Coordinates of C-alpha atoms in Angstrom, one line a residue:
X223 CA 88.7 130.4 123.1
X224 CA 89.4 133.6 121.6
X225 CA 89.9 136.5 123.1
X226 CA 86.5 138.5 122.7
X227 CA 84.9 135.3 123.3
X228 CA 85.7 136.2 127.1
X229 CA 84.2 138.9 129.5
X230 CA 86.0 139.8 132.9
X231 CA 83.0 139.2 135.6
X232 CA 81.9 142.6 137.8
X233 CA 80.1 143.4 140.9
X234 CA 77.3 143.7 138.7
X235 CA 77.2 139.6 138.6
X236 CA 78.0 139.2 142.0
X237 CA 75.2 141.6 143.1
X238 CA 73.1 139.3 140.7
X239 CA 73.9 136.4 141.9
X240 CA 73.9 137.3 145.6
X241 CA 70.3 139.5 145.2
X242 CA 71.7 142.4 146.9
X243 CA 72.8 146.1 145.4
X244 CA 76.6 146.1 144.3
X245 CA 77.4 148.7 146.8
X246 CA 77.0 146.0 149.4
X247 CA 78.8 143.6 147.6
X248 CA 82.0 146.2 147.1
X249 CA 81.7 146.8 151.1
X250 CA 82.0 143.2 151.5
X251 CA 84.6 142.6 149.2
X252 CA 86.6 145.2 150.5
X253 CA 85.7 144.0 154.3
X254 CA 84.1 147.2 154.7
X255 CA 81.1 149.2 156.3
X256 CA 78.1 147.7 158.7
X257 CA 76.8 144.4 157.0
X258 CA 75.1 141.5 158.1
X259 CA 76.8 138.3 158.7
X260 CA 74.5 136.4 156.4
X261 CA 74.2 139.2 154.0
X262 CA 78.3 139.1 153.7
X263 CA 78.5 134.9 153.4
X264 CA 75.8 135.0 150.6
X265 CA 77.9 137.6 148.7
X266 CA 81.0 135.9 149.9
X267 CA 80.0 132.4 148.3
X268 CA 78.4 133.7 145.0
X269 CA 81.3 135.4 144.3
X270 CA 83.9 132.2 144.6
X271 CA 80.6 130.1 143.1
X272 CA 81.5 132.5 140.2
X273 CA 84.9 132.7 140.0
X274 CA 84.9 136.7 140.8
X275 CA 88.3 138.1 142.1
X276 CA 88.3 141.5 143.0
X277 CA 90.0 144.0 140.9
X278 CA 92.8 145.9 142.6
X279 CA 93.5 148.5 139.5
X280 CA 89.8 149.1 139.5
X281 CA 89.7 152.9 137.8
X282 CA 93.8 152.9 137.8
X283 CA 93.9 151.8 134.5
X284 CA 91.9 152.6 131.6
X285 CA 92.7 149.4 130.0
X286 CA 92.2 147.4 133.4
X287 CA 94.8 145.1 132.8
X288 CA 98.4 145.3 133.4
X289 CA 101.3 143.9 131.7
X290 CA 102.5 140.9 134.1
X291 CA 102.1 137.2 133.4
X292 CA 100.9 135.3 136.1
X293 CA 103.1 132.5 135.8
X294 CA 101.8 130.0 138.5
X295 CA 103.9 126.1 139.0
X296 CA 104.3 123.9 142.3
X297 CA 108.3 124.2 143.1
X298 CA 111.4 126.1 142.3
X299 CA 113.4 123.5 144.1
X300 CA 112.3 120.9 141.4
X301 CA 114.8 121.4 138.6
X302 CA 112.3 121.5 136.0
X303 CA 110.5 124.6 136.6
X304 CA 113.5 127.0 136.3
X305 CA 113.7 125.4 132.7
X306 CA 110.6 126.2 132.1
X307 CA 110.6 129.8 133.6
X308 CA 113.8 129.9 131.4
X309 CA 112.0 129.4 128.2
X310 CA 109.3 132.0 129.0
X311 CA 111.3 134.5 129.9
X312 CA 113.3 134.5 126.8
X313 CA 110.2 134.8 124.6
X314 CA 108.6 137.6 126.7
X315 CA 111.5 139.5 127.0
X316 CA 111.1 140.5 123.4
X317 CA 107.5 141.7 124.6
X318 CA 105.9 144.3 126.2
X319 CA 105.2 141.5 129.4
X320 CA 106.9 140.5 132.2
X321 CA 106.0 137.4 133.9
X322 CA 106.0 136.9 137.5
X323 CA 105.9 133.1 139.5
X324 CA 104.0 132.4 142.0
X325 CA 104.7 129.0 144.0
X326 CA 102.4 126.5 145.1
X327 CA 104.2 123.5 146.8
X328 CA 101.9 121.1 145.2
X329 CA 98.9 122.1 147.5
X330 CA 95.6 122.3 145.3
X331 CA 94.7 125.0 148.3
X332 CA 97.6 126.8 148.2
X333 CA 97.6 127.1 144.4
X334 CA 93.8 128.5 145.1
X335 CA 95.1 131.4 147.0
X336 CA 98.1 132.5 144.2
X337 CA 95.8 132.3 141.8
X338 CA 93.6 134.5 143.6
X339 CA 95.7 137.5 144.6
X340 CA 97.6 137.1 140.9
X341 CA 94.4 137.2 139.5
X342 CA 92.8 140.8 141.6
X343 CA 95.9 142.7 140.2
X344 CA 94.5 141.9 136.3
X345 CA 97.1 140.3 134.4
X346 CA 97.2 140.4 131.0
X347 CA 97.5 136.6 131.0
X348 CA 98.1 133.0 133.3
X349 CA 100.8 130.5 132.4
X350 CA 99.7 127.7 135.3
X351 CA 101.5 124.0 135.4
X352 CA 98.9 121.2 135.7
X353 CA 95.3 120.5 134.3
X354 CA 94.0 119.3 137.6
X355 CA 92.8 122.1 140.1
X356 CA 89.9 123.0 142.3
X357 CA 86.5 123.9 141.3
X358 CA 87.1 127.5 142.9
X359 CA 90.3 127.8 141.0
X360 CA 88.9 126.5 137.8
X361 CA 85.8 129.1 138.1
X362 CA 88.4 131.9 138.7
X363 CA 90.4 131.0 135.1
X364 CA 87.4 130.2 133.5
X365 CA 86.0 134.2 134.4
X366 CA 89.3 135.5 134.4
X367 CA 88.4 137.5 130.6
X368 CA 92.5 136.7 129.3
X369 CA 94.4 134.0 128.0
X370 CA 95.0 131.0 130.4
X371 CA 97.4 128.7 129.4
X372 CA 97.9 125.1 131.6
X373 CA 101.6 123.7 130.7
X374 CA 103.3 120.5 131.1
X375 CA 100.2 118.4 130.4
X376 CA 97.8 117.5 127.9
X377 CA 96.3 114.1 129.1
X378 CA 92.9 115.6 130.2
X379 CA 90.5 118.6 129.5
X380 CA 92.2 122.5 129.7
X381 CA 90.8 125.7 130.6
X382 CA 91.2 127.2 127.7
X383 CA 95.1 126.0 125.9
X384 CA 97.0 123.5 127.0
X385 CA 101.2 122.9 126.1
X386 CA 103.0 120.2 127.6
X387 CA 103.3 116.4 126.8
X388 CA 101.1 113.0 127.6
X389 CA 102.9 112.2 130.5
X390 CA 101.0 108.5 130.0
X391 CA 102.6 108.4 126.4
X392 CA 105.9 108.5 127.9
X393 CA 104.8 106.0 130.3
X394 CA 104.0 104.0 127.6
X395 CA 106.9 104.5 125.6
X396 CA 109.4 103.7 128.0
X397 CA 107.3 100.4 129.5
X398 CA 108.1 99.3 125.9
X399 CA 111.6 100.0 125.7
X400 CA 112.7 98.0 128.9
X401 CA 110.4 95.4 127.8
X402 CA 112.1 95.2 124.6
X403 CA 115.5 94.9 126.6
X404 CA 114.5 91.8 127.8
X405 CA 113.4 92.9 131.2
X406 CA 110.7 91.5 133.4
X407 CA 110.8 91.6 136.6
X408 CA 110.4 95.5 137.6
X409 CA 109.7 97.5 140.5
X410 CA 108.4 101.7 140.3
X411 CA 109.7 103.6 142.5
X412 CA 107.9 107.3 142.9
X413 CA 106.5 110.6 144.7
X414 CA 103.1 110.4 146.7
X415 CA 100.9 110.7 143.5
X416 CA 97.8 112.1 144.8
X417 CA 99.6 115.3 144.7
X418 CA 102.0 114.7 141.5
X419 CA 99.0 114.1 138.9
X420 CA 101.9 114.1 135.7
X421 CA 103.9 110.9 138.1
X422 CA 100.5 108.8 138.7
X423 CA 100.0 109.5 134.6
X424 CA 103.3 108.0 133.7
X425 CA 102.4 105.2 136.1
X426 CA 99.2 104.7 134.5
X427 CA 100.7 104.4 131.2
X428 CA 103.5 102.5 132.5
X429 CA 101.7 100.0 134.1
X430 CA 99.1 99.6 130.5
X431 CA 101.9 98.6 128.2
X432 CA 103.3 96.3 130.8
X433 CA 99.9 94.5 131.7
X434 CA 99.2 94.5 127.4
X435 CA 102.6 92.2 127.5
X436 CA 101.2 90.3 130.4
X437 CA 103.9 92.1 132.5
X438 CA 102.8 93.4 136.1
X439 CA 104.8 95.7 138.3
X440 CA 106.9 93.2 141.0
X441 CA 107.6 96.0 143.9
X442 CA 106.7 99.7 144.0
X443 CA 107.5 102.2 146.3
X444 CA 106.7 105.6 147.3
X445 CA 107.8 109.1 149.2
X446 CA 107.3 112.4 150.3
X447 CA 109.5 115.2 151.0
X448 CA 113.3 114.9 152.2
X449 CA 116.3 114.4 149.8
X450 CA 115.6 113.3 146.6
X451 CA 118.9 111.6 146.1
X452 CA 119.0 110.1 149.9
X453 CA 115.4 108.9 149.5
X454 CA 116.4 107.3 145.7
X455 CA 119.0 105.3 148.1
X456 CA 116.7 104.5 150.3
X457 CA 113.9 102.9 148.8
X458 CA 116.0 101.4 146.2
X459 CA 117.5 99.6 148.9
X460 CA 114.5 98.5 150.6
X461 CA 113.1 97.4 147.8
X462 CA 115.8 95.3 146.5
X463 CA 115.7 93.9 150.4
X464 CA 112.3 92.6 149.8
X465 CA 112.6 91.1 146.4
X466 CA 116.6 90.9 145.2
X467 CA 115.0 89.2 141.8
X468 CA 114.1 92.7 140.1
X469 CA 115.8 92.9 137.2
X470 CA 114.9 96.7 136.4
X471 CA 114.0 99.8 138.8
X472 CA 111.8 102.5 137.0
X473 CA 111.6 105.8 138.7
X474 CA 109.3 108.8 138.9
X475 CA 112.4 111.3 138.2
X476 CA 115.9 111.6 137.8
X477 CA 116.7 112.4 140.9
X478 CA 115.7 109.5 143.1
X479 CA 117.0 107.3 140.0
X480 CA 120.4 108.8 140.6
X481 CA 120.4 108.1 144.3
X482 CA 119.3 104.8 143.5
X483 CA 122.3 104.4 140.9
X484 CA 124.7 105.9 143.2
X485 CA 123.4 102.8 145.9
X486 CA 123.4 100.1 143.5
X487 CA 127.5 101.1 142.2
X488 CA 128.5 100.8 145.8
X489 CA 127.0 97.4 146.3
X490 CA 128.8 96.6 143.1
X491 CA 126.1 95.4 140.6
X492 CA 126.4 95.3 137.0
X493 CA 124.3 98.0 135.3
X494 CA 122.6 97.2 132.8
X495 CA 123.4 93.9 132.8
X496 CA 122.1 92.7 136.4
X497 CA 119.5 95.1 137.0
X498 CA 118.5 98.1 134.7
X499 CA 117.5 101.4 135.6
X500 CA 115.4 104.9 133.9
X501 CA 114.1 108.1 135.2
X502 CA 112.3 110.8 134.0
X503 CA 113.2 114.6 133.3
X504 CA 116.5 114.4 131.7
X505 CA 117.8 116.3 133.8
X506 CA 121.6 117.6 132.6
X507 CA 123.1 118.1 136.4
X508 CA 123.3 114.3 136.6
X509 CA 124.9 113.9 132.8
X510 CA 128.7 114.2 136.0
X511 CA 127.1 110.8 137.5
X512 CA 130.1 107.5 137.1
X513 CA 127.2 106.4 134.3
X514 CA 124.5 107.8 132.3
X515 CA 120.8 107.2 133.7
X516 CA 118.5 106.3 131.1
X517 CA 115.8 108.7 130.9
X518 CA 113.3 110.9 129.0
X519 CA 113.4 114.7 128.2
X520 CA 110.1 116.4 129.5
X521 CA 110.7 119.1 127.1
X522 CA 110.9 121.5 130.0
X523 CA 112.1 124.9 128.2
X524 CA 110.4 124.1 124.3
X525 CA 106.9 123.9 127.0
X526 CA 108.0 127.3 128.2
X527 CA 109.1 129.1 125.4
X528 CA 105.3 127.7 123.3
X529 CA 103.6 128.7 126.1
X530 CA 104.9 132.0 126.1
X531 CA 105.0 132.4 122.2
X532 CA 100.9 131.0 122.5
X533 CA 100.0 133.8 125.4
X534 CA 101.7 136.5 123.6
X535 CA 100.1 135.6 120.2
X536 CA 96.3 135.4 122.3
X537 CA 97.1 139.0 123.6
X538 CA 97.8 140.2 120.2
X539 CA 94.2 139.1 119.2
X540 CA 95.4 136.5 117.3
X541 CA 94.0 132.7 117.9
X542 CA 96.4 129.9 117.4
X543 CA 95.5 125.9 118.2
X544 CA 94.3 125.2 121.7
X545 CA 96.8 122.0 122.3
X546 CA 100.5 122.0 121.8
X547 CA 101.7 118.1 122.5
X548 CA 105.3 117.9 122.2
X549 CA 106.9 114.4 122.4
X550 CA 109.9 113.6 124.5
X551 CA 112.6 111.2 123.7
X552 CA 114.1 108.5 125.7
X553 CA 117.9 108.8 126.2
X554 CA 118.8 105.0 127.0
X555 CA 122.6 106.6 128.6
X556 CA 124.3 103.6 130.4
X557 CA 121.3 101.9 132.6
X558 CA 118.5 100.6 130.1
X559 CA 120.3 97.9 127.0
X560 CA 119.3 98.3 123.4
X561 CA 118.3 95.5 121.4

């Protein structure tokens, strides 16, 4: 959606929507003056029915918009999100923006509130990870009035642009690849999905091209929170408890693939040859692990540095595509035979 294709929302709506005068709707916005409890919740829910965020520059600026980035993703502890920080910064350091992150822990709620106070101090534009939010932060992009760009994604329907990958390609792709090894007897192990939409995609594609080679998923396992590499350990042994036949081990991410290789060198089996292993991320810290995981770049920084290239171009007025797909690679390292 181009840029004059968009209109910032205003009391004026909410005092539309609400039926009462849009001094009222200022007081109760600002949580000010003598007004009626129900004459406050009707203006309260027709203005998050709407989308509107107050503006905090109201009259400051003549432009009403200032030049940050709202630059909104679920973790800084994950290792890919300083990548992709990484990549947007370089581009919008040659720019007249300057982004700035706001965390949400993978909490659809808590990514509601970021988004809300980014969005009352009017930035110029949002760079926000994921396609899947809720309906009251959905209505505040889609009446933002600037460029909202989702990243790391593109299986499903955007705001407005989306950059990222098809997280069930890569699913896909990599299903084929083991089964092409010869391997057939494989377990998944992975993150809670309901609140790691990207990991349940790759599971979904994984688990197609399996089932399309009459192929089902032996064990699976899943976690929450703790140490990534201690919980990789953990479930791998557990799961290799329950059914020591697996012949390959795919997980969600690098991380719990390298505590599961760690595990499985101790116990002494032959890698690839015994039991194969892949994760997902590519990430480079583990490249000082005793062998390679196979794996498969998300294209962390490339996401970043399009996105940011995309946003700066939509300030600019100009109006370039609305999905950027790139496509990872897989990196078969030491854990995952070609053939």
């Amino acid at each position: 959606m181009a840029n004059d294709e968009k209109r910032s929302l205003t009391l004026r709506d909410v005092s539309e929507a609400s039926g009462v005068s849009e001094m009222t709707v200022s007081r109760v916005l600002r949580n000010r003056g003598d007004v009626s409890n129900a004459t406050r919740e009707r203006v309260l829910r027709a203005a998050k029915d709407l989308g509107y965020v107050p503006n905090k520059i109201a009259g400051a600026l003549a432009s009403q918009r200032v030049n940050l980035v709202a630059v909104i993703i679920p973790s800084l502890s994950n290792m890919v999100f300083p990548e992709v920080l990484g990549g947007i910064s370089q581009v919008l350091e040659n720019t007249e923006l300057q982004p700035v992150v706001g965390v949400t822990d993978y909490l659809p709620e808590k990514e509601e509130k970021v988004l809300y106070e980014m969005l009352s101090w009017r930035p110029s534009g949002v760079i926000i990870a994921g396609l899947e939010h809720t309906e009251a932060a959905r209505a505040m992009l889609n009446a933002s009035g600037i460029p909202v760009i989702e990243i790391m994604d593109v299986d499903g329907k955007a705001v407005d642009t989306m950059v990222g990958i098809s997280h069930r390609r890569a699913g896909r792709e990599m299903a084929k690849a083991i089964l092409k090894a010869g391997y057939r007897n494989i377990g998944f192990l992975g993150t809670k999905m309901p609140l790691d939409h990207r990991a349940r995609k790759r599971f979904e594609g994984f688990t197609e091209a399996l089932a399309k080679s009459g192929v089902e998923i032996s064990e699976r396992e899943f976690y929450s929170g703790g140490s990534a590499l201690a919980k990789g350990r953990e479930m791998t042994e557990a799961m290799l408890k329950r059914n020591p036949e697996l012949d390959f081990l795919y997980y969600s991410n690098d991380m719990i693939g390298a505590g599961g290789l760690l595990w499985l060198l101790e116990k002494g089996y032959d890698i690839p040859g015994e039991i194969g292993l892949a994760g997902f991320n590519g990430v480079e810290l583990l490249q000082g692990l005793p062998r390679h995981l196979a794996t498969m770049d998300a294209c962390r920084r490339e996401i970043g540095t399009k996105a940011a290239e995309v946003l700066w171009a939509r300030v600019q007025g100009e109006d370039p595509d609305m999905i950027h797909e790139l496509v990872p690679k897989i990196s078969f390292g030491d854990t995952l035979k070609r053939r």
